[in-house]
Short mmCIF file of C-alpha atoms and ligand atoms in Angstrom, two decimals:
data_model
loop_
_atom_site.label_atom_id
_atom_site.label_comp_id
_atom_site.label_asym_id
_atom_site.label_seq_id
_atom_site.Cartn_x
_atom_site.Cartn_y
_atom_site.Cartn_z
CA MET D 1 125.82 -28.39 -27.65
CA LYS D 2 127.91 -25.57 -26.14
CA THR D 3 131.70 -25.42 -26.34
CA ALA D 4 133.96 -24.10 -23.58
CA LEU D 5 137.68 -23.36 -23.42
CA ILE D 6 139.35 -23.54 -20.01
CA THR D 7 142.85 -22.26 -19.30
CA GLY D 8 144.24 -23.80 -16.10
CA ILE D 9 142.13 -26.92 -16.73
CA SER D 10 144.63 -29.11 -14.86
CA GLY D 11 144.29 -27.07 -11.63
CA GLN D 12 141.91 -27.57 -8.72
CA ASP D 13 139.11 -25.38 -10.12
CA GLY D 14 139.73 -26.39 -13.74
CA SER D 15 139.14 -30.04 -12.91
CA TYR D 16 135.85 -29.38 -11.06
CA LEU D 17 134.64 -27.02 -13.78
CA THR D 18 135.45 -29.62 -16.45
CA GLU D 19 133.36 -32.22 -14.61
CA LEU D 20 130.49 -29.75 -14.27
CA LEU D 21 130.53 -28.72 -17.93
CA LEU D 22 130.83 -32.28 -19.24
CA ALA D 23 127.85 -33.25 -17.05
CA LYS D 24 125.91 -30.39 -18.63
CA GLY D 25 126.67 -31.73 -22.11
CA TYR D 26 129.39 -29.25 -23.13
CA VAL D 27 132.32 -29.96 -25.39
CA VAL D 28 135.29 -28.91 -23.25
CA HIS D 29 138.69 -27.81 -24.53
CA GLY D 30 141.53 -27.15 -22.13
CA ILE D 31 145.05 -25.78 -22.30
CA VAL D 32 147.67 -27.84 -20.48
CA ARG D 33 151.33 -26.99 -20.12
CA ARG D 34 153.75 -29.37 -21.72
CA SER D 35 155.62 -31.30 -19.04
CA SER D 36 158.34 -33.92 -19.11
CA MET D 37 155.99 -36.02 -16.93
CA ILE D 38 152.38 -36.96 -17.69
CA GLY D 39 151.26 -36.43 -14.08
CA ASN D 40 150.23 -32.80 -14.53
CA THR D 41 146.75 -33.82 -15.69
CA SER D 42 146.09 -36.21 -12.81
CA ARG D 43 143.19 -34.12 -11.45
CA LEU D 44 141.40 -34.88 -14.74
CA ASP D 45 141.87 -38.66 -14.49
CA ALA D 46 138.20 -39.27 -13.63
CA VAL D 47 136.97 -37.60 -16.82
CA TYR D 48 139.87 -38.30 -19.19
CA GLN D 49 138.76 -39.47 -22.61
CA ASP D 50 141.08 -41.34 -24.93
CA PRO D 51 141.93 -39.32 -28.08
CA HIS D 52 140.82 -42.35 -30.13
CA ASP D 53 137.31 -42.42 -28.62
CA SER D 54 134.76 -41.30 -31.16
CA GLY D 55 132.23 -38.98 -29.56
CA ARG D 56 134.63 -37.69 -26.95
CA ARG D 57 133.87 -34.24 -25.56
CA LEU D 58 137.09 -33.42 -23.70
CA PHE D 59 140.05 -32.12 -25.71
CA LEU D 60 143.39 -31.13 -24.17
CA HIS D 61 145.80 -28.88 -26.07
CA HIS D 62 149.39 -28.15 -25.17
CA GLY D 63 149.79 -24.44 -24.60
CA ASP D 64 150.62 -21.61 -22.28
CA VAL D 65 149.02 -18.24 -21.59
CA THR D 66 152.38 -16.59 -22.29
CA ASP D 67 152.00 -17.60 -25.96
CA ALA D 68 149.70 -15.05 -27.64
CA GLY D 69 149.78 -16.74 -31.06
CA LEU D 70 148.64 -20.05 -29.60
CA LEU D 71 145.69 -18.36 -27.87
CA VAL D 72 144.54 -16.62 -31.08
CA ASN D 73 144.84 -19.80 -33.15
CA LEU D 74 143.07 -21.95 -30.58
CA ILE D 75 140.16 -19.55 -30.16
CA ARG D 76 139.77 -19.19 -33.94
CA ASP D 77 139.76 -22.98 -34.34
CA ILE D 78 137.54 -23.88 -31.39
CA ARG D 79 135.18 -20.88 -31.54
CA PRO D 80 134.13 -21.42 -27.90
CA ASP D 81 130.83 -20.11 -26.54
CA GLU D 82 132.48 -19.65 -23.15
CA VAL D 83 136.08 -19.07 -22.06
CA TYR D 84 137.17 -19.54 -18.45
CA ASN D 85 140.57 -18.02 -17.64
CA LEU D 86 141.75 -19.99 -14.62
CA ALA D 87 145.46 -20.18 -15.54
CA ALA D 88 147.72 -18.41 -13.08
CA GLN D 89 150.84 -18.64 -11.02
CA SER D 90 148.37 -18.82 -8.16
CA HIS D 91 150.55 -19.09 -5.05
CA VAL D 92 150.78 -15.81 -3.11
CA ARG D 93 153.99 -16.57 -1.17
CA VAL D 94 155.71 -17.86 -4.32
CA SER D 95 154.75 -14.66 -6.17
CA PHE D 96 157.19 -12.72 -3.95
CA ASP D 97 159.99 -14.96 -5.23
CA LEU D 98 158.80 -14.91 -8.87
CA PRO D 99 157.25 -11.43 -9.37
CA ASP D 100 158.15 -11.01 -13.04
CA TYR D 101 156.98 -14.52 -13.96
CA THR D 102 153.79 -14.13 -11.91
CA ALA D 103 152.95 -10.88 -13.71
CA ASN D 104 153.66 -12.41 -17.11
CA VAL D 105 151.32 -15.37 -16.52
CA THR D 106 148.70 -13.96 -14.16
CA ALA D 107 148.40 -10.36 -15.41
CA LEU D 108 149.50 -10.40 -19.05
CA GLY D 109 148.05 -13.87 -19.64
CA ALA D 110 144.59 -12.45 -19.04
CA ILE D 111 144.97 -9.56 -21.47
CA ARG D 112 146.45 -11.88 -24.11
CA LEU D 113 143.36 -14.03 -23.82
CA LEU D 114 140.97 -11.06 -23.95
CA GLU D 115 142.78 -9.72 -27.00
CA ALA D 116 142.72 -13.14 -28.67
CA VAL D 117 138.94 -13.29 -28.24
CA ARG D 118 138.54 -9.73 -29.54
CA ALA D 119 140.83 -10.37 -32.52
CA SER D 120 138.93 -13.54 -33.39
CA GLY D 121 135.74 -11.51 -33.67
CA ILE D 122 133.60 -14.28 -32.21
CA ASP D 123 130.77 -13.90 -29.74
CA THR D 124 132.23 -15.47 -26.60
CA ARG D 125 131.52 -15.07 -22.90
CA ILE D 126 134.64 -14.78 -20.74
CA TYR D 127 135.12 -15.56 -17.05
CA GLN D 128 138.20 -14.12 -15.35
CA ALA D 129 139.31 -15.72 -12.06
CA SER D 130 139.76 -12.67 -9.85
CA THR D 131 140.65 -13.03 -6.20
CA SER D 132 140.02 -11.69 -2.70
CA GLU D 133 143.80 -11.10 -2.52
CA MET D 134 143.11 -7.90 -4.50
CA PHE D 135 141.48 -6.49 -1.33
CA GLY D 136 144.66 -6.90 0.73
CA THR D 137 144.33 -4.66 3.78
CA ALA D 138 140.82 -3.37 3.03
CA ALA D 139 138.57 -3.76 6.08
CA PRO D 140 136.21 -6.77 6.07
CA PRO D 141 133.63 -7.71 5.02
CA GLN D 142 134.81 -7.02 1.48
CA HIS D 143 132.28 -6.66 -1.32
CA GLU D 144 132.17 -5.63 -4.99
CA THR D 145 132.67 -1.91 -4.27
CA THR D 146 135.38 -2.24 -1.61
CA VAL D 147 138.53 -0.33 -2.62
CA PHE D 148 141.34 -2.68 -3.66
CA HIS D 149 144.72 -2.66 -1.92
CA PRO D 150 146.68 -5.74 -3.05
CA ARG D 151 149.69 -6.78 -0.98
CA SER D 152 151.61 -9.22 -3.21
CA PRO D 153 152.82 -9.55 -6.80
CA TYR D 154 150.02 -12.10 -7.18
CA GLY D 155 147.38 -9.65 -5.93
CA VAL D 156 148.75 -6.83 -8.09
CA SER D 157 148.80 -9.09 -11.15
CA LYS D 158 145.25 -10.26 -10.56
CA LEU D 159 144.14 -6.64 -10.18
CA PHE D 160 145.61 -5.85 -13.61
CA ALA D 161 143.71 -8.82 -15.07
CA HIS D 162 140.55 -7.71 -13.26
CA TRP D 163 140.64 -4.19 -14.68
CA ALA D 164 141.63 -5.49 -18.12
CA THR D 165 138.45 -7.58 -18.06
CA VAL D 166 136.35 -4.54 -17.06
CA ASN D 167 138.10 -2.48 -19.73
CA TYR D 168 137.41 -4.98 -22.54
CA ARG D 169 133.78 -5.15 -21.43
CA GLU D 170 133.44 -1.35 -21.46
CA SER D 171 135.51 -0.73 -24.59
CA TYR D 172 134.26 -3.48 -26.87
CA GLY D 173 130.95 -4.53 -25.33
CA MET D 174 132.31 -8.00 -24.61
CA PHE D 175 130.55 -10.30 -22.13
CA ALA D 176 133.61 -10.48 -19.86
CA VAL D 177 133.16 -10.88 -16.10
CA ASN D 178 135.24 -11.18 -12.94
CA GLY D 179 134.44 -13.67 -10.22
CA ILE D 180 136.15 -12.21 -7.14
CA ALA D 181 136.57 -15.54 -5.41
CA PHE D 182 137.60 -15.84 -1.79
CA ASN D 183 139.69 -18.86 -0.81
CA HIS D 184 138.22 -22.17 -1.87
CA GLU D 185 139.67 -25.54 -1.11
CA SER D 186 139.08 -29.24 -1.64
CA PRO D 187 140.92 -32.56 -1.57
CA ARG D 188 142.37 -31.42 -4.93
CA ARG D 189 143.94 -28.24 -3.52
CA GLY D 190 147.67 -27.93 -4.28
CA GLU D 191 149.75 -29.49 -1.49
CA THR D 192 151.64 -26.26 -0.69
CA PHE D 193 148.52 -24.19 0.10
CA VAL D 194 148.02 -23.92 3.87
CA THR D 195 144.72 -25.83 4.20
CA ARG D 196 145.92 -28.82 2.20
CA LYS D 197 149.32 -28.69 3.85
CA ILE D 198 147.52 -29.02 7.19
CA THR D 199 145.14 -31.82 6.16
CA ARG D 200 147.92 -33.85 4.50
CA ALA D 201 150.02 -33.44 7.63
CA VAL D 202 147.10 -34.56 9.81
CA ALA D 203 146.78 -37.73 7.74
CA ARG D 204 150.50 -38.49 7.91
CA ILE D 205 150.78 -37.67 11.64
CA ALA D 206 147.71 -39.80 12.45
CA ALA D 207 149.35 -42.66 10.52
CA GLY D 208 152.58 -42.25 12.50
CA LEU D 209 154.57 -41.20 9.43
CA GLU D 210 155.39 -37.66 10.64
CA LYS D 211 155.37 -35.73 13.91
CA ARG D 212 154.99 -32.06 13.00
CA VAL D 213 154.09 -29.52 10.33
CA TYR D 214 155.67 -26.07 9.90
CA LEU D 215 153.36 -23.13 9.21
CA GLY D 216 153.61 -19.34 8.85
CA ASN D 217 151.06 -16.82 10.13
CA LEU D 218 148.43 -18.61 12.25
CA ASP D 219 146.46 -15.39 12.85
CA ALA D 220 145.49 -14.82 9.20
CA VAL D 221 141.69 -14.83 8.86
CA ARG D 222 140.24 -16.37 5.70
CA ASP D 223 136.84 -17.12 4.24
CA TRP D 224 137.27 -20.70 3.03
CA GLY D 225 134.67 -22.31 0.75
CA TYR D 226 134.36 -25.60 -1.10
CA ALA D 227 135.87 -25.51 -4.62
CA PRO D 228 133.18 -27.53 -6.53
CA GLU D 229 130.61 -24.95 -5.44
CA TYR D 230 132.81 -22.14 -6.81
CA ALA D 231 132.92 -23.89 -10.20
CA GLU D 232 129.10 -23.72 -10.19
CA ALA D 233 129.28 -19.98 -9.46
CA MET D 234 131.63 -19.45 -12.43
CA TRP D 235 129.25 -21.24 -14.76
CA LEU D 236 126.20 -19.41 -13.41
CA MET D 237 127.90 -16.04 -13.95
CA LEU D 238 128.30 -16.82 -17.66
CA GLN D 239 124.62 -17.85 -17.97
CA HIS D 240 123.43 -14.55 -16.46
CA GLY D 241 121.57 -12.01 -18.61
CA GLU D 242 124.12 -9.24 -18.03
CA PRO D 243 127.92 -9.25 -17.65
CA VAL D 244 128.35 -8.42 -13.94
CA ASP D 245 131.27 -8.91 -11.52
CA TYR D 246 130.51 -10.78 -8.30
CA VAL D 247 132.18 -11.63 -5.01
CA ILE D 248 132.09 -15.41 -4.49
CA ALA D 249 132.42 -16.23 -0.80
CA THR D 250 130.82 -18.04 2.12
CA GLY D 251 130.64 -14.94 4.34
CA ARG D 252 132.09 -16.90 7.28
CA ALA D 253 135.72 -16.90 8.31
CA ALA D 254 138.25 -18.44 10.66
CA THR D 255 141.94 -18.16 11.44
CA VAL D 256 144.54 -20.59 10.14
CA ARG D 257 144.82 -21.69 13.79
CA ASP D 258 141.06 -22.47 13.86
CA PHE D 259 141.36 -24.48 10.65
CA ALA D 260 144.31 -26.44 12.06
CA ASP D 261 142.39 -27.06 15.29
CA ALA D 262 139.36 -28.41 13.37
CA ALA D 263 141.52 -30.60 11.12
CA PHE D 264 143.65 -32.12 13.91
CA SER D 265 140.63 -32.58 16.22
CA HIS D 266 138.83 -34.51 13.49
CA ALA D 267 141.64 -37.09 13.65
CA GLY D 268 141.63 -37.12 17.47
CA LEU D 269 144.82 -35.02 17.68
CA ASP D 270 145.72 -31.72 19.38
CA TRP D 271 147.18 -29.22 16.89
CA ARG D 272 149.38 -27.69 19.62
CA ASP D 273 151.38 -30.93 19.82
CA HIS D 274 152.22 -30.88 16.11
CA VAL D 275 152.23 -27.35 14.62
CA GLU D 276 155.46 -25.35 14.63
CA HIS D 277 156.23 -21.93 13.27
CA ASP D 278 158.63 -21.26 10.40
CA ASP D 279 159.39 -17.69 9.25
CA ARG D 280 159.91 -18.93 5.72
CA TYR D 281 156.16 -19.22 5.28
CA GLU D 282 155.47 -15.62 6.35
CA ARG D 283 154.77 -13.13 3.57
CA PRO D 284 156.77 -9.86 3.33
CA ALA D 285 153.40 -8.05 3.48
CA GLU D 286 150.57 -9.86 5.21
CA VAL D 287 146.87 -9.80 4.36
CA PRO D 288 145.27 -9.98 7.81
CA GLU D 289 141.58 -10.58 7.23
CA LEU D 290 139.59 -11.59 4.16
CA VAL D 291 135.88 -12.14 4.72
CA GLY D 292 133.60 -11.86 1.71
CA ASP D 293 130.10 -10.44 1.52
CA PRO D 294 128.26 -12.76 -0.91
CA ALA D 295 124.91 -10.86 -0.71
CA LYS D 296 124.99 -9.71 -4.34
CA ILE D 297 125.60 -13.12 -5.96
CA GLU D 298 123.06 -14.72 -3.61
CA ARG D 299 120.44 -12.12 -4.51
CA GLU D 300 121.03 -11.76 -8.27
CA ILE D 301 122.21 -15.23 -9.34
CA GLY D 302 120.89 -17.47 -6.60
CA TRP D 303 124.30 -18.98 -5.78
CA LYS D 304 124.95 -19.67 -2.10
CA ALA D 305 127.73 -21.55 -0.35
CA ARG D 306 126.65 -24.77 1.34
CA VAL D 307 129.92 -26.00 2.86
CA TYR D 308 131.69 -23.81 5.44
CA TRP D 309 135.28 -23.92 6.68
CA ASP D 310 134.88 -26.43 9.56
CA GLU D 311 133.06 -29.03 7.44
CA LEU D 312 135.59 -28.36 4.69
CA ALA D 313 138.45 -29.19 7.08
CA ARG D 314 136.76 -32.52 7.87
CA ILE D 315 136.14 -33.32 4.18
CA MET D 316 139.80 -32.68 3.38
CA VAL D 317 141.15 -34.68 6.34
CA ASP D 318 138.94 -37.65 5.45
CA ALA D 319 140.09 -37.50 1.82
CA ASP D 320 143.78 -37.29 2.74
CA ARG D 321 143.48 -40.14 5.26
CA ASN D 322 141.65 -42.32 2.69
CA ALA D 323 144.22 -41.51 0.01
CA LEU D 324 147.04 -42.47 2.37
CA ARG D 325 145.36 -45.74 3.31
CA SER D 326 144.71 -46.68 -0.33
CA GLY D 327 148.15 -45.48 -1.48
CA THR D 328 146.75 -43.05 -4.06
N1 NAP L 1 141.65 -21.53 -5.09
C1 NAP L 1 141.46 -20.33 -4.59
O1 NAP L 1 141.28 -20.16 -3.38
C2 NAP L 1 141.39 -19.14 -5.50
C3 NAP L 1 140.83 -17.94 -5.02
C4 NAP L 1 140.73 -16.85 -5.88
C5 NAP L 1 141.19 -16.94 -7.17
N2 NAP L 1 141.77 -18.11 -7.60
C6 NAP L 1 142.25 -18.17 -8.97
O2 NAP L 1 141.41 -19.11 -9.63
C7 NAP L 1 142.18 -19.83 -10.61
C8 NAP L 1 142.07 -21.31 -10.32
O3 NAP L 1 142.58 -21.56 -9.01
P1 NAP L 1 143.11 -22.98 -8.60
O4 NAP L 1 143.02 -23.05 -7.11
O5 NAP L 1 142.49 -24.02 -9.43
O6 NAP L 1 144.67 -22.83 -8.99
P2 NAP L 1 145.75 -23.97 -9.33
O7 NAP L 1 145.29 -25.28 -8.78
O8 NAP L 1 147.06 -23.43 -8.93
O9 NAP L 1 145.67 -24.08 -10.92
C9 NAP L 1 146.30 -23.13 -11.75
C10 NAP L 1 146.24 -23.66 -13.16
O10 NAP L 1 146.92 -22.72 -14.01
C11 NAP L 1 147.83 -23.46 -14.82
N3 NAP L 1 148.92 -22.58 -15.26
C12 NAP L 1 149.90 -22.02 -14.52
N4 NAP L 1 150.71 -21.29 -15.28
C13 NAP L 1 150.25 -21.40 -16.56
C14 NAP L 1 150.66 -20.90 -17.81
N5 NAP L 1 151.75 -20.12 -17.93
N6 NAP L 1 149.94 -21.21 -18.92
C15 NAP L 1 148.86 -22.00 -18.82
N7 NAP L 1 148.42 -22.54 -17.66
C16 NAP L 1 149.10 -22.23 -16.55
C17 NAP L 1 148.27 -24.59 -13.93
O11 NAP L 1 148.90 -25.59 -14.71
P3 NAP L 1 149.85 -26.73 -14.04
O12 NAP L 1 148.89 -27.78 -13.53
O13 NAP L 1 150.69 -27.16 -15.17
O14 NAP L 1 150.61 -26.05 -12.94
C18 NAP L 1 146.94 -25.00 -13.35
O15 NAP L 1 146.22 -25.76 -14.28
C19 NAP L 1 143.59 -19.26 -10.53
O16 NAP L 1 143.70 -18.24 -11.50
C20 NAP L 1 143.66 -18.68 -9.14
O17 NAP L 1 144.63 -17.66 -9.07
C21 NAP L 1 141.85 -19.20 -6.80
#
């Protein structure tokens, strides 16, 4: 039975990865931030196991990737076969307001974790959640050898973490890999990310609870995939024979306007009647077009996206409308 440690287990990807690993028979440990409310693990509700259950395989530990001592102790105690570093201040727009904090969590958090694994001296495979935001203004389609040009404190922080992962692999021979994931969404996406903001608004407008939603740049082009499939890619990368970095993407893209159109149309609404612009959601430096080239991961690992952005919009609208109806 394999053991995995997931930082960011309470996030969108962490919750899908936990379900995947538990289904594969893993023992899963996750780091959750202490909160004054218990709601910050709600994405894990479906797989939560009571601490008193004998035979449970999911263990949650209070912690934070800003606490190096905690990471060392946890890794020494758990001795995981696989570590997935998904913890991050992951919101690009917010990273302009919290640059120092974003760097501490998203950049330094990764090197703390790498160093904790190295110091523990155990044979562990590490997945680092890199991002298409590291490409910034690089011309699409972006692939593994495209030159990085990040355009936000988030992108810069992730690039540090990316190169730290490469450096630990090259310096110490560690099996440490970067999944350069393009945007991936789901009904569990955080409510302030643009896709989920749109699909929640569609549900509330269709129910007569709201009239409009305020968005920033409608021209931004993104390659949106379906988050559960990206959790599969993460796992597959750690089962591979060699430690290799891969772009994880669908290869198809649309504008925010296209996504809004698909989402509103699915509920029988016209986005032009309900979407308004608000400068507050513009970034100081925009990333115009992110479209991934997934040829390498398709060829070498056999992973391929199955859900594309328009179906994704419909999945998310249906989920938000059902949640509203059932009051969940
Ligand atoms: N989704 C995407 O499109 C995408 C694309 C490329 C890369 N990524 C990266 O992939 C990872 C997973 O993405 P996601 O969409 O699942 O993000 P998410 O929903 O925002 O989840 C982030 C997770 O990190 C945790 N976290 C934040 N600060 C922390 C800290 N100081 N110590 C420990 N944990 C902390 C959060 O805990 P709380 O629940 O307490 O906030 C949450 O569990 C992130 O690193 C993200 O940057 C995501």
